[in-house]
mmCIF file of C-alpha atoms in Angstrom:
data_model
loop_
_atom_site.group_PDB
_atom_site.id
_atom_site.type_symbol
_atom_site.label_atom_id
_atom_site.label_comp_id
_atom_site.label_asym_id
_atom_site.label_seq_id
_atom_site.Cartn_x
_atom_site.Cartn_y
_atom_site.Cartn_z
ATOM 1 C CA UNK B 749 12.102 6.032 -4.400
ATOM 2 C CA UNK B 750 9.116 5.432 -2.948
ATOM 3 C CA UNK B 751 5.422 4.606 -3.348
ATOM 4 C CA UNK B 752 2.795 7.860 -4.000
ATOM 5 C CA UNK B 753 5.782 10.177 -4.869
ATOM 6 C CA UNK B 754 4.409 11.948 -8.004
ATOM 7 C CA UNK B 755 1.994 13.173 -5.511
ATOM 8 C CA UNK B 756 1.675 16.259 -3.951
ATOM 9 C CA UNK B 757 3.271 16.159 -0.237
ATOM 10 C CA UNK B 758 0.687 17.585 1.137
ATOM 11 C CA UNK B 759 -2.193 15.996 -0.222
ATOM 12 C CA UNK B 760 0.351 12.487 1.101
ATOM 13 C CA UNK B 761 0.234 13.874 4.352
ATOM 14 C CA UNK B 762 -3.790 14.483 3.575
ATOM 15 C CA UNK B 763 -4.112 10.765 3.072
ATOM 16 C CA UNK B 764 -1.351 8.988 5.108
ATOM 17 C CA UNK B 765 -0.934 7.838 8.930
ATOM 18 C CA UNK B 766 1.989 6.491 8.002
ATOM 19 C CA UNK B 767 3.481 7.637 4.318
ATOM 20 C CA UNK B 768 5.397 5.572 2.408
ATOM 21 C CA UNK B 769 9.153 4.844 2.176
ATOM 22 C CA UNK B 770 11.994 5.927 0.532
ATOM 23 C CA UNK B 771 13.858 3.161 -1.059
ATOM 24 C CA UNK B 772 16.368 1.843 -4.080
ATOM 25 C CA UNK B 773 18.223 -0.876 -5.463
ATOM 26 C CA UNK B 774 19.774 -0.997 -3.163
ATOM 27 C CA UNK B 775 17.729 -1.319 -0.369
ATOM 28 C CA UNK B 776 17.147 -5.051 1.005
ATOM 29 C CA UNK B 777 15.983 -7.676 -1.438
ATOM 30 C CA UNK B 778 13.099 -8.281 1.081
ATOM 31 C CA UNK B 779 11.946 -4.668 1.000
ATOM 32 C CA UNK B 780 12.401 -4.773 -2.419
ATOM 33 C CA UNK B 781 10.492 -7.413 -3.216
ATOM 34 C CA UNK B 782 6.835 -6.246 -1.804
ATOM 35 C CA UNK B 783 7.845 -3.378 -2.634
ATOM 36 C CA UNK B 784 7.277 -3.967 -6.384
ATOM 37 C CA UNK B 785 3.847 -2.826 -7.047
ATOM 38 C CA UNK B 786 2.379 -3.269 -10.578
ATOM 39 C CA UNK B 787 5.242 -3.327 -12.643
ATOM 40 C CA UNK B 788 4.883 -2.247 -16.115
ATOM 41 C CA UNK B 789 5.313 -3.893 -19.628
ATOM 42 C CA UNK B 790 7.325 -2.300 -21.841
ATOM 43 C CA UNK B 791 8.352 -3.804 -25.591
ATOM 44 C CA UNK B 792 12.320 -2.693 -25.973
ATOM 45 C CA UNK B 793 12.110 -2.069 -29.787
ATOM 46 C CA UNK B 794 10.661 1.307 -28.109
ATOM 47 C CA UNK B 795 12.063 4.254 -30.149
ATOM 48 C CA UNK B 796 11.868 6.581 -27.238
ATOM 49 C CA UNK B 797 12.214 3.575 -24.804
ATOM 50 C CA UNK B 798 14.415 6.549 -21.704
ATOM 51 C CA UNK B 799 11.128 8.988 -22.618
ATOM 52 C CA UNK B 800 9.006 6.882 -21.478
ATOM 53 C CA UNK B 801 10.212 5.631 -18.560
ATOM 54 C CA UNK B 802 11.770 8.574 -17.122
ATOM 55 C CA UNK B 803 7.630 9.572 -17.698
ATOM 56 C CA UNK B 804 6.152 6.939 -16.365
ATOM 57 C CA UNK B 805 8.850 6.919 -13.366
ATOM 58 C CA UNK B 806 6.549 10.482 -12.648
ATOM 59 C CA UNK B 807 3.333 9.074 -12.575
ATOM 60 C CA UNK B 808 4.368 6.379 -9.988
ATOM 61 C CA UNK B 809 5.811 3.603 -11.005
ATOM 62 C CA UNK B 810 8.322 2.169 -9.084
ATOM 63 C CA UNK B 811 9.018 -0.751 -11.191
ATOM 64 C CA UNK B 812 9.133 -1.726 -14.925
ATOM 65 C CA UNK B 813 9.959 -4.675 -17.134
ATOM 66 C CA UNK B 814 11.294 -4.332 -20.350
ATOM 67 C CA UNK B 815 10.639 -7.277 -23.211
ATOM 68 C CA UNK B 816 12.725 -9.042 -25.787
ATOM 69 C CA UNK B 817 10.540 -12.158 -25.444
ATOM 70 C CA UNK B 818 6.686 -12.856 -26.457
ATOM 71 C CA UNK B 819 6.064 -8.108 -26.703
ATOM 72 C CA UNK B 820 7.837 -8.541 -29.878
ATOM 73 C CA UNK B 821 9.191 -10.528 -33.266
ATOM 74 C CA UNK B 822 11.071 -12.702 -33.428
ATOM 75 C CA UNK B 823 13.112 -10.989 -36.109
ATOM 76 C CA UNK B 824 12.948 -8.144 -33.564
ATOM 77 C CA UNK B 825 14.782 -8.957 -30.271
ATOM 78 C CA UNK B 826 18.895 -7.794 -32.353
ATOM 79 C CA UNK B 827 16.704 -4.877 -33.177
ATOM 80 C CA UNK B 828 15.155 -4.681 -29.524
ATOM 81 C CA UNK B 829 18.702 -5.187 -28.003
ATOM 82 C CA UNK B 830 20.673 -2.547 -29.709
ATOM 83 C CA UNK B 831 17.569 -0.444 -29.044
ATOM 84 C CA UNK B 832 18.654 -1.179 -25.381
ATOM 85 C CA UNK B 833 21.886 -0.304 -25.296
ATOM 86 C CA UNK B 834 20.952 2.364 -26.791
ATOM 87 C CA UNK B 835 18.183 3.695 -23.853
ATOM 88 C CA UNK B 836 19.978 2.952 -21.022
ATOM 89 C CA UNK B 837 23.407 5.008 -21.783
ATOM 90 C CA UNK B 838 20.488 7.847 -22.675
ATOM 91 C CA UNK B 839 18.996 7.136 -18.901
ATOM 92 C CA UNK B 840 22.470 6.807 -17.860
ATOM 93 C CA UNK B 841 22.877 10.280 -18.477
ATOM 94 C CA UNK B 842 19.651 11.170 -16.732
ATOM 95 C CA UNK B 843 20.308 10.091 -13.419
ATOM 96 C CA UNK B 844 23.328 11.115 -13.247
ATOM 97 C CA UNK B 845 21.806 15.085 -13.635
ATOM 98 C CA UNK B 846 19.116 14.288 -11.190
ATOM 99 C CA UNK B 847 16.128 12.653 -12.679
ATOM 100 C CA UNK B 848 15.037 9.574 -10.529
ATOM 101 C CA UNK B 849 14.671 5.995 -12.836
ATOM 102 C CA UNK B 850 12.085 3.364 -11.140
ATOM 103 C CA UNK B 851 13.376 -0.643 -10.588
ATOM 104 C CA UNK B 852 14.720 -1.836 -14.512
ATOM 105 C CA UNK B 853 13.987 -5.206 -15.313
ATOM 106 C CA UNK B 854 14.673 -7.192 -18.429
ATOM 107 C CA UNK B 855 12.891 -10.910 -19.940
ATOM 108 C CA UNK B 856 15.244 -11.974 -22.052
ATOM 109 C CA UNK B 857 14.779 -15.396 -24.197
ATOM 110 C CA UNK B 858 17.724 -17.053 -23.555
ATOM 111 C CA UNK B 859 20.235 -17.572 -20.931
ATOM 112 C CA UNK B 860 23.114 -16.424 -23.176
ATOM 113 C CA UNK B 861 20.410 -13.132 -23.499
ATOM 114 C CA UNK B 862 22.365 -12.392 -20.130
ATOM 115 C CA UNK B 863 25.789 -11.419 -19.883
ATOM 116 C CA UNK B 864 25.820 -10.373 -23.695
ATOM 117 C CA UNK B 865 23.788 -7.860 -22.392
ATOM 118 C CA UNK B 866 25.104 -7.164 -19.102
ATOM 119 C CA UNK B 867 29.184 -7.446 -21.549
ATOM 120 C CA UNK B 868 27.286 -4.630 -23.867
ATOM 121 C CA UNK B 869 25.282 -2.473 -20.992
ATOM 122 C CA UNK B 870 29.013 -1.361 -19.671
ATOM 123 C CA UNK B 871 28.478 1.086 -17.266
ATOM 124 C CA UNK B 872 24.859 1.423 -17.565
ATOM 125 C CA UNK B 873 24.398 -1.839 -15.889
ATOM 126 C CA UNK B 874 23.917 0.188 -12.935
ATOM 127 C CA UNK B 875 20.855 0.953 -13.541
ATOM 128 C CA UNK B 876 19.393 -2.364 -13.972
ATOM 129 C CA UNK B 877 17.669 -4.411 -11.642
ATOM 130 C CA UNK B 878 17.754 -7.469 -12.596
ATOM 131 C CA UNK B 879 15.920 -10.257 -15.576
ATOM 132 C CA UNK B 880 12.855 -11.783 -16.069
ATOM 133 C CA UNK B 881 13.206 -15.723 -16.683
ATOM 134 C CA UNK B 882 10.251 -17.273 -18.946
ATOM 135 C CA UNK B 883 8.286 -20.000 -18.864
ATOM 136 C CA UNK B 884 10.699 -21.156 -15.874
ATOM 137 C CA UNK B 885 11.117 -24.700 -14.914
ATOM 138 C CA UNK B 886 13.410 -27.017 -12.759
ATOM 139 C CA UNK B 887 14.942 -28.212 -16.134
ATOM 140 C CA UNK B 888 15.467 -24.323 -18.107
ATOM 141 C CA UNK B 889 15.758 -22.544 -15.991
ATOM 142 C CA UNK B 890 19.085 -23.369 -13.593
ATOM 143 C CA UNK B 891 20.793 -22.261 -17.103
ATOM 144 C CA UNK B 892 19.185 -18.946 -16.431
ATOM 145 C CA UNK B 893 20.566 -18.403 -13.292
ATOM 146 C CA UNK B 894 23.258 -20.110 -13.303
ATOM 147 C CA UNK B 895 23.949 -17.189 -16.109
ATOM 148 C CA UNK B 896 21.848 -14.120 -13.532
ATOM 149 C CA UNK B 897 24.965 -14.870 -10.882
ATOM 150 C CA UNK B 898 28.233 -15.326 -13.197
ATOM 151 C CA UNK B 899 27.202 -11.816 -15.134
ATOM 152 C CA UNK B 900 26.549 -10.904 -11.474
ATOM 153 C CA UNK B 901 30.289 -11.850 -10.751
ATOM 154 C CA UNK B 902 31.478 -10.071 -12.919
ATOM 155 C CA UNK B 903 30.328 -6.721 -13.710
ATOM 156 C CA UNK B 904 30.246 -6.431 -9.610
ATOM 157 C CA UNK B 905 26.438 -5.652 -9.631
ATOM 158 C CA UNK B 906 23.731 -6.783 -7.194
ATOM 159 C CA UNK B 907 21.449 -8.767 -10.076
ATOM 160 C CA UNK B 908 18.156 -10.358 -9.020
ATOM 161 C CA UNK B 909 15.488 -13.549 -11.522
ATOM 162 C CA UNK B 910 12.490 -12.754 -11.412
ATOM 163 C CA UNK B 911 10.886 -15.738 -12.758
ATOM 164 C CA UNK B 912 7.520 -16.385 -15.280
ATOM 165 C CA UNK B 913 5.933 -19.361 -14.142
ATOM 166 C CA UNK B 914 3.488 -20.358 -17.047
ATOM 167 C CA UNK B 915 4.341 -23.381 -19.133
ATOM 168 C CA UNK B 916 2.214 -26.189 -19.435
ATOM 169 C CA UNK B 917 3.883 -27.951 -17.092
ATOM 170 C CA UNK B 918 2.142 -26.705 -14.419
ATOM 171 C CA UNK B 919 -1.485 -26.398 -15.384
ATOM 172 C CA UNK B 920 -2.057 -30.146 -16.404
ATOM 173 C CA UNK B 921 -2.844 -32.297 -13.043
ATOM 174 C CA UNK B 922 -0.500 -35.083 -13.909
ATOM 175 C CA UNK B 923 2.188 -33.024 -14.049
ATOM 176 C CA UNK B 924 2.117 -29.958 -11.993
ATOM 177 C CA UNK B 925 3.281 -31.280 -8.663
ATOM 178 C CA UNK B 926 6.270 -32.995 -10.108
ATOM 179 C CA UNK B 927 6.655 -29.674 -12.159
ATOM 180 C CA UNK B 928 6.832 -27.296 -8.381
ATOM 181 C CA UNK B 929 9.211 -29.699 -6.814
ATOM 182 C CA UNK B 930 11.512 -29.135 -9.445
ATOM 183 C CA UNK B 931 11.114 -25.018 -9.549
ATOM 184 C CA UNK B 932 10.827 -24.749 -5.862
ATOM 185 C CA UNK B 933 14.810 -26.409 -5.924
ATOM 186 C CA UNK B 934 15.733 -24.417 -8.493
ATOM 187 C CA UNK B 935 15.238 -20.948 -6.892
ATOM 188 C CA UNK B 936 16.017 -22.001 -2.855
ATOM 189 C CA UNK B 937 19.361 -22.747 -4.224
ATOM 190 C CA UNK B 938 19.836 -19.245 -5.689
ATOM 191 C CA UNK B 939 17.486 -18.470 -3.427
ATOM 192 C CA UNK B 940 19.451 -15.053 -2.940
ATOM 193 C CA UNK B 941 19.114 -14.345 -5.946
ATOM 194 C CA UNK B 942 15.220 -14.584 -6.645
ATOM 195 C CA UNK B 943 13.667 -11.486 -5.598
ATOM 196 C CA UNK B 944 10.032 -12.710 -6.580
ATOM 197 C CA UNK B 945 8.259 -15.494 -8.717
ATOM 198 C CA UNK B 946 5.931 -14.068 -11.450
ATOM 199 C CA UNK B 947 2.398 -15.926 -12.344
ATOM 200 C CA UNK B 948 1.693 -15.676 -16.399
ATOM 201 C CA UNK B 949 -1.991 -16.272 -16.908
ATOM 202 C CA UNK B 950 -1.790 -15.464 -20.358
ATOM 203 C CA UNK B 951 -0.089 -18.662 -20.872
ATOM 204 C CA UNK B 952 -1.463 -20.812 -18.759
ATOM 205 C CA UNK B 953 -4.993 -19.950 -20.635
ATOM 206 C CA UNK B 954 -3.238 -20.432 -24.054
ATOM 207 C CA UNK B 955 -3.059 -24.335 -23.313
ATOM 208 C CA UNK B 956 -6.945 -25.026 -23.161
ATOM 209 C CA UNK B 957 -7.961 -21.888 -25.738
ATOM 210 C CA UNK B 958 -9.017 -20.265 -23.199
ATOM 211 C CA UNK B 959 -9.183 -16.086 -22.683
ATOM 212 C CA UNK B 960 -11.346 -13.890 -19.307
ATOM 213 C CA UNK B 961 -13.731 -11.209 -19.825
ATOM 214 C CA UNK B 962 -13.456 -7.896 -18.881
ATOM 215 C CA UNK B 963 -15.978 -9.013 -15.948
ATOM 216 C CA UNK B 964 -14.443 -11.964 -14.967
ATOM 217 C CA UNK B 965 -11.061 -12.425 -12.620
ATOM 218 C CA UNK B 966 -8.692 -15.308 -13.242
ATOM 219 C CA UNK B 967 -10.356 -17.132 -9.995
ATOM 220 C CA UNK B 968 -13.253 -17.560 -11.421
ATOM 221 C CA UNK B 969 -11.624 -19.490 -14.225
ATOM 222 C CA UNK B 970 -11.768 -22.425 -11.999
ATOM 223 C CA UNK B 971 -8.661 -24.482 -14.470
ATOM 224 C CA UNK B 972 -6.602 -21.329 -13.507
ATOM 225 C CA UNK B 973 -7.577 -20.241 -9.826
ATOM 226 C CA UNK B 974 -6.145 -24.004 -9.548
ATOM 227 C CA UNK B 975 -2.897 -23.879 -10.840
ATOM 228 C CA UNK B 976 -2.767 -20.108 -8.825
ATOM 229 C CA UNK B 977 -3.839 -22.476 -5.409
ATOM 230 C CA UNK B 978 -0.948 -24.553 -5.186
ATOM 231 C CA UNK B 979 1.563 -21.692 -6.455
ATOM 232 C CA UNK B 980 0.894 -19.804 -3.183
ATOM 233 C CA UNK B 981 0.608 -23.757 -1.714
ATOM 234 C CA UNK B 982 4.165 -24.609 -2.166
ATOM 235 C CA UNK B 983 5.894 -21.606 -3.373
ATOM 236 C CA UNK B 984 4.479 -18.786 -1.202
ATOM 237 C CA UNK B 985 4.851 -19.848 2.330
ATOM 238 C CA UNK B 986 5.040 -17.903 5.616
ATOM 239 C CA UNK B 987 7.570 -19.751 7.054
ATOM 240 C CA UNK B 988 10.373 -18.773 5.601
ATOM 241 C CA UNK B 989 10.605 -20.844 2.679
ATOM 242 C CA UNK B 990 8.296 -19.306 -0.051
ATOM 243 C CA UNK B 991 8.623 -16.264 -2.204
ATOM 244 C CA UNK B 992 7.431 -12.926 -2.781
ATOM 245 C CA UNK B 993 4.529 -14.590 -5.978
ATOM 246 C CA UNK B 994 3.216 -11.205 -8.088
ATOM 247 C CA UNK B 995 -0.095 -11.522 -9.053
ATOM 248 C CA UNK B 996 -1.610 -12.407 -13.155
ATOM 249 C CA UNK B 997 -1.830 -8.803 -15.638
ATOM 250 C CA UNK B 998 -4.954 -7.615 -16.458
ATOM 251 C CA UNK B 999 -5.348 -7.364 -20.421
ATOM 252 C CA UNK B 1000 -7.969 -4.970 -20.688
ATOM 253 C CA UNK B 1001 -8.150 -1.089 -20.894
ATOM 254 C CA UNK B 1002 -11.646 0.274 -22.288
ATOM 255 C CA UNK B 1003 -15.050 -2.197 -22.409
ATOM 256 C CA UNK B 1004 -17.322 -1.110 -25.050
ATOM 257 C CA UNK B 1005 -19.846 -2.825 -24.276
ATOM 258 C CA UNK B 1006 -20.907 -5.420 -20.478
ATOM 259 C CA UNK B 1007 -22.582 -8.569 -20.107
ATOM 260 C CA UNK B 1008 -22.902 -8.218 -16.123
ATOM 261 C CA UNK B 1009 -22.891 -5.787 -13.614
ATOM 262 C CA UNK B 1010 -20.623 -3.815 -12.334
ATOM 263 C CA UNK B 1011 -18.892 -4.501 -9.677
ATOM 264 C CA UNK B 1012 -17.754 -1.996 -7.981
ATOM 265 C CA UNK B 1013 -20.564 -0.626 -5.450
ATOM 266 C CA UNK B 1014 -21.629 3.370 -5.304
ATOM 267 C CA UNK B 1015 -21.964 4.270 -1.882
ATOM 268 C CA UNK B 1016 -17.808 4.956 -1.515
ATOM 269 C CA UNK B 1017 -17.401 7.373 -3.815
ATOM 270 C CA UNK B 1018 -20.992 8.429 -3.871
ATOM 271 C CA UNK B 1019 -19.587 9.488 0.158
ATOM 272 C CA UNK B 1020 -16.340 11.380 -1.619
ATOM 273 C CA UNK B 1021 -18.467 12.613 -4.059
ATOM 274 C CA UNK B 1022 -16.785 10.673 -6.824
ATOM 275 C CA UNK B 1023 -19.294 9.653 -9.432
ATOM 276 C CA UNK B 1024 -17.247 10.228 -11.996
ATOM 277 C CA UNK B 1025 -13.945 8.647 -11.154
ATOM 278 C CA UNK B 1026 -16.168 5.729 -10.706
ATOM 279 C CA UNK B 1027 -18.571 5.684 -13.881
ATOM 280 C CA UNK B 1028 -14.024 6.537 -15.639
ATOM 281 C CA UNK B 1029 -13.434 3.146 -13.879
ATOM 282 C CA UNK B 1030 -16.428 1.099 -15.069
ATOM 283 C CA UNK B 1031 -15.741 2.195 -18.858
ATOM 284 C CA UNK B 1032 -12.155 1.194 -18.585
ATOM 285 C CA UNK B 1033 -12.870 -2.398 -16.732
ATOM 286 C CA UNK B 1034 -10.883 -1.209 -13.775
ATOM 287 C CA UNK B 1035 -13.888 -2.991 -11.474
ATOM 288 C CA UNK B 1036 -12.720 -6.019 -13.070
ATOM 289 C CA UNK B 1037 -9.342 -5.030 -11.934
ATOM 290 C CA UNK B 1038 -10.021 -3.717 -8.784
ATOM 291 C CA UNK B 1039 -12.054 -6.918 -8.075
ATOM 292 C CA UNK B 1040 -8.698 -9.317 -8.739
ATOM 293 C CA UNK B 1041 -6.413 -7.078 -7.120
ATOM 294 C CA UNK B 1042 -8.499 -7.360 -4.404
ATOM 295 C CA UNK B 1043 -8.263 -11.809 -4.753
ATOM 296 C CA UNK B 1044 -4.815 -11.859 -5.646
ATOM 297 C CA UNK B 1045 -3.733 -9.939 -2.546
ATOM 298 C CA UNK B 1046 -6.534 -12.721 -0.924
ATOM 299 C CA UNK B 1047 -4.973 -15.803 -2.105
ATOM 300 C CA UNK B 1048 -0.887 -14.699 -1.051
ATOM 301 C CA UNK B 1049 -0.681 -12.819 -4.003
ATOM 302 C CA UNK B 1050 1.406 -9.316 -3.151
ATOM 303 C CA UNK B 1051 2.485 -6.829 -6.495
ATOM 304 C CA UNK B 1052 1.395 -7.333 -10.021
ATOM 305 C CA UNK B 1053 2.024 -7.919 -13.665
ATOM 306 C CA UNK B 1054 0.818 -4.341 -15.525
ATOM 307 C CA UNK B 1055 0.962 -4.032 -19.345
ATOM 308 C CA UNK B 1056 -0.262 -0.322 -18.837
ATOM 309 C CA UNK B 1057 -0.357 2.620 -17.324
ATOM 310 C CA UNK B 1058 -3.939 3.047 -16.482
ATOM 311 C CA UNK B 1059 -3.732 -0.028 -14.215
ATOM 312 C CA UNK B 1060 -0.294 1.095 -11.974
ATOM 313 C CA UNK B 1061 -2.386 3.265 -9.482
ATOM 314 C CA UNK B 1062 -5.423 1.102 -8.973
ATOM 315 C CA UNK B 1063 -2.434 -1.672 -8.260
ATOM 316 C CA UNK B 1064 -0.649 1.217 -5.597
ATOM 317 C CA UNK B 1065 -3.948 2.301 -4.523
ATOM 318 C CA UNK B 1066 -5.467 -1.242 -2.887
ATOM 319 C CA UNK B 1067 -1.806 -2.351 -1.118
ATOM 320 C CA UNK B 1068 -2.495 0.850 0.519
ATOM 321 C CA UNK B 1069 -2.295 -1.276 4.381
ATOM 322 C CA UNK B 1070 -6.197 0.450 6.127
ATOM 323 C CA UNK B 1071 -5.592 1.942 9.271
ATOM 324 C CA UNK B 1072 -7.679 -0.603 10.752
ATOM 325 C CA UNK B 1073 -5.290 -3.151 9.274
ATOM 326 C CA UNK B 1074 -2.718 -1.841 10.803
ATOM 327 C CA UNK B 1075 -3.776 -1.729 14.553
ATOM 328 C CA UNK B 1076 -4.561 -5.072 14.182
ATOM 329 C CA UNK B 1077 -0.816 -6.003 13.173
ATOM 330 C CA UNK B 1078 0.707 -3.642 15.751
ATOM 331 C CA UNK B 1079 -1.820 -4.982 18.646
ATOM 332 C CA UNK B 1080 -0.296 -8.373 17.277
ATOM 333 C CA UNK B 1081 3.266 -7.270 17.577
ATOM 334 C CA UNK B 1082 3.714 -6.065 20.278
ATOM 335 C CA UNK B 1083 6.389 -7.378 23.020
ATOM 336 C CA UNK B 1084 4.779 -8.153 25.807
ATOM 337 C CA UNK B 1085 2.017 -10.824 23.652
ATOM 338 C CA UNK B 1086 4.531 -13.259 22.261
ATOM 339 C CA UNK B 1087 3.510 -16.142 24.975
ATOM 340 C CA UNK B 1088 -0.232 -15.790 22.748
ATOM 341 C CA UNK B 1089 -3.438 -15.058 23.813
ATOM 342 C CA UNK B 1090 -5.939 -14.146 22.138
ATOM 343 C CA UNK B 1091 -8.011 -10.559 22.148
ATOM 344 C CA UNK B 1092 -11.141 -7.963 20.530
ATOM 345 C CA UNK B 1093 -9.478 -5.684 18.128
ATOM 346 C CA UNK B 1094 -9.811 -1.430 18.767
ATOM 347 C CA UNK B 1095 -12.069 -1.333 16.041
ATOM 348 C CA UNK B 1096 -13.709 -3.822 18.270
ATOM 349 C CA UNK B 1097 -14.966 -6.278 15.019
ATOM 350 C CA UNK B 1098 -12.854 -9.122 14.941
ATOM 351 C CA UNK B 1099 -11.073 -10.875 17.115
ATOM 352 C CA UNK B 1100 -6.565 -10.879 17.710
ATOM 353 C CA UNK B 1101 -5.862 -14.239 17.946
ATOM 354 C CA UNK B 1102 -1.626 -13.155 17.946
ATOM 355 C CA UNK B 1103 0.530 -17.228 17.069
ATOM 356 C CA UNK B 1104 -2.408 -17.726 13.814
ATOM 357 C CA UNK B 1105 -3.121 -14.418 13.363
ATOM 358 C CA UNK B 1106 1.277 -13.626 12.893
ATOM 359 C CA UNK B 1107 2.538 -13.782 10.074
ATOM 360 C CA UNK B 1108 -0.101 -11.661 8.519
ATOM 361 C CA UNK B 1109 0.417 -9.414 11.400
ATOM 362 C CA UNK B 1110 4.698 -9.875 10.183
ATOM 363 C CA UNK B 1111 3.284 -8.833 6.059
ATOM 364 C CA UNK B 1112 0.983 -6.712 6.916
ATOM 365 C CA UNK B 1113 3.691 -4.214 8.367
ATOM 366 C CA UNK B 1114 5.856 -5.014 5.770
ATOM 367 C CA UNK B 1115 3.904 -4.228 3.320
ATOM 368 C CA UNK B 1116 3.335 -0.578 5.813
ATOM 369 C CA UNK B 1117 6.095 0.180 5.619
ATOM 370 C CA UNK B 1118 6.845 0.645 1.409
ATOM 371 C CA UNK B 1119 2.889 1.148 0.806
ATOM 372 C CA UNK B 1120 1.936 3.366 4.117
ATOM 373 C CA UNK B 1121 -0.681 3.164 6.256
ATOM 374 C CA UNK B 1122 -3.997 5.326 5.162
ATOM 375 C CA UNK B 1123 -5.143 7.723 6.985
ATOM 376 C CA UNK B 1124 -8.452 6.245 9.336
ATOM 377 C CA UNK B 1125 -10.540 8.536 7.526
ATOM 378 C CA UNK B 1126 -8.685 7.116 4.146
ATOM 379 C CA UNK B 1127 -10.338 5.093 1.603
ATOM 380 C CA UNK B 1128 -9.269 3.676 -1.732
ATOM 381 C CA UNK B 1129 -11.306 5.693 -3.593
ATOM 382 C CA UNK B 1130 -9.317 8.704 -1.250
ATOM 383 C CA UNK B 1131 -6.516 6.661 -2.711
ATOM 384 C CA UNK B 1132 -7.323 5.898 -6.054
ATOM 385 C CA UNK B 1133 -9.004 9.513 -6.593
ATOM 386 C CA UNK B 1134 -5.479 11.753 -5.125
ATOM 387 C CA UNK B 1135 -3.282 9.015 -8.013
ATOM 388 C CA UNK B 1136 -4.820 8.536 -10.825
ATOM 389 C CA UNK B 1137 -4.237 11.903 -13.393
ATOM 390 C CA UNK B 1138 -6.935 13.569 -13.908
#
């Protein structure tokens, strides 16, 4: 699989200076954590789940979570588990016929579901990349990680965990640091099993009876922004101790009425003769989503939890490395620059300081590998237009 693999080769050639690389579920964990992109959630009870997965893969989705937790009722869990077993068997047949599938994860409720589902999946467990752990804390999370480790060993399949950070302990100021330190101990002990950490901002908001409006981002809700900052501070460091932290879910996909002006400038769309695309994005609340994606990246997050297929391409389009970013990163990482120093960027519009900017450059080059590098004259509008079905 590869990002933007669903668009025609000649279009990719026009858009990309360096095309996104291909990867598989067996690729190195560092690459997979960066390549997750827009992780699309789907209830595990959907009767045509296999069809849905194949369809979304054909539209550019590379990672999906099949949910047995909050997206379905308590009484539907047994039926959801049975449905997953059936749908995975169906998907296994399709894969043998050459159908390409995304990375698949199952969001469970309790640790005991992990070995049970792995056993019931049988041979089709080869399609599973791991599990998502809800409401993760040190005390609650260790049993999930132990169950994952055991199931991985017994199945002979490399399985990853993605803890969701969403409990009130992380929201409340008096318990936040202790909670984060406990989570850090838990995930560090099982570092090779943890692919990424996910933020459950909807649960954070529920602790205070809040819900952000479609023309506001998570970063406009200060109490939420403070949690994101502390999670990245303690768990997302670039010194080798950190993990990939993914962006929060965007809840909206259509807005009947607006209070504030749209957050998308007109000029980039006018330049590309894409005024209709801008109107469609605004109509479906995508201007807020695009702003939040940009703020995710500025705050050290990569990828995003998504609950609607229309959110996928915006996440991926804004994850593509610009030609200017790529040029700066290349200059900073040149072997002859190992001793440090300061240089003017090739675009002659900024200072690149080799040592302080090195970690940024390394992360940028990893993102360039999995999402590609845009051609010099290609911006996010063209990437959006190419990826979004007409």
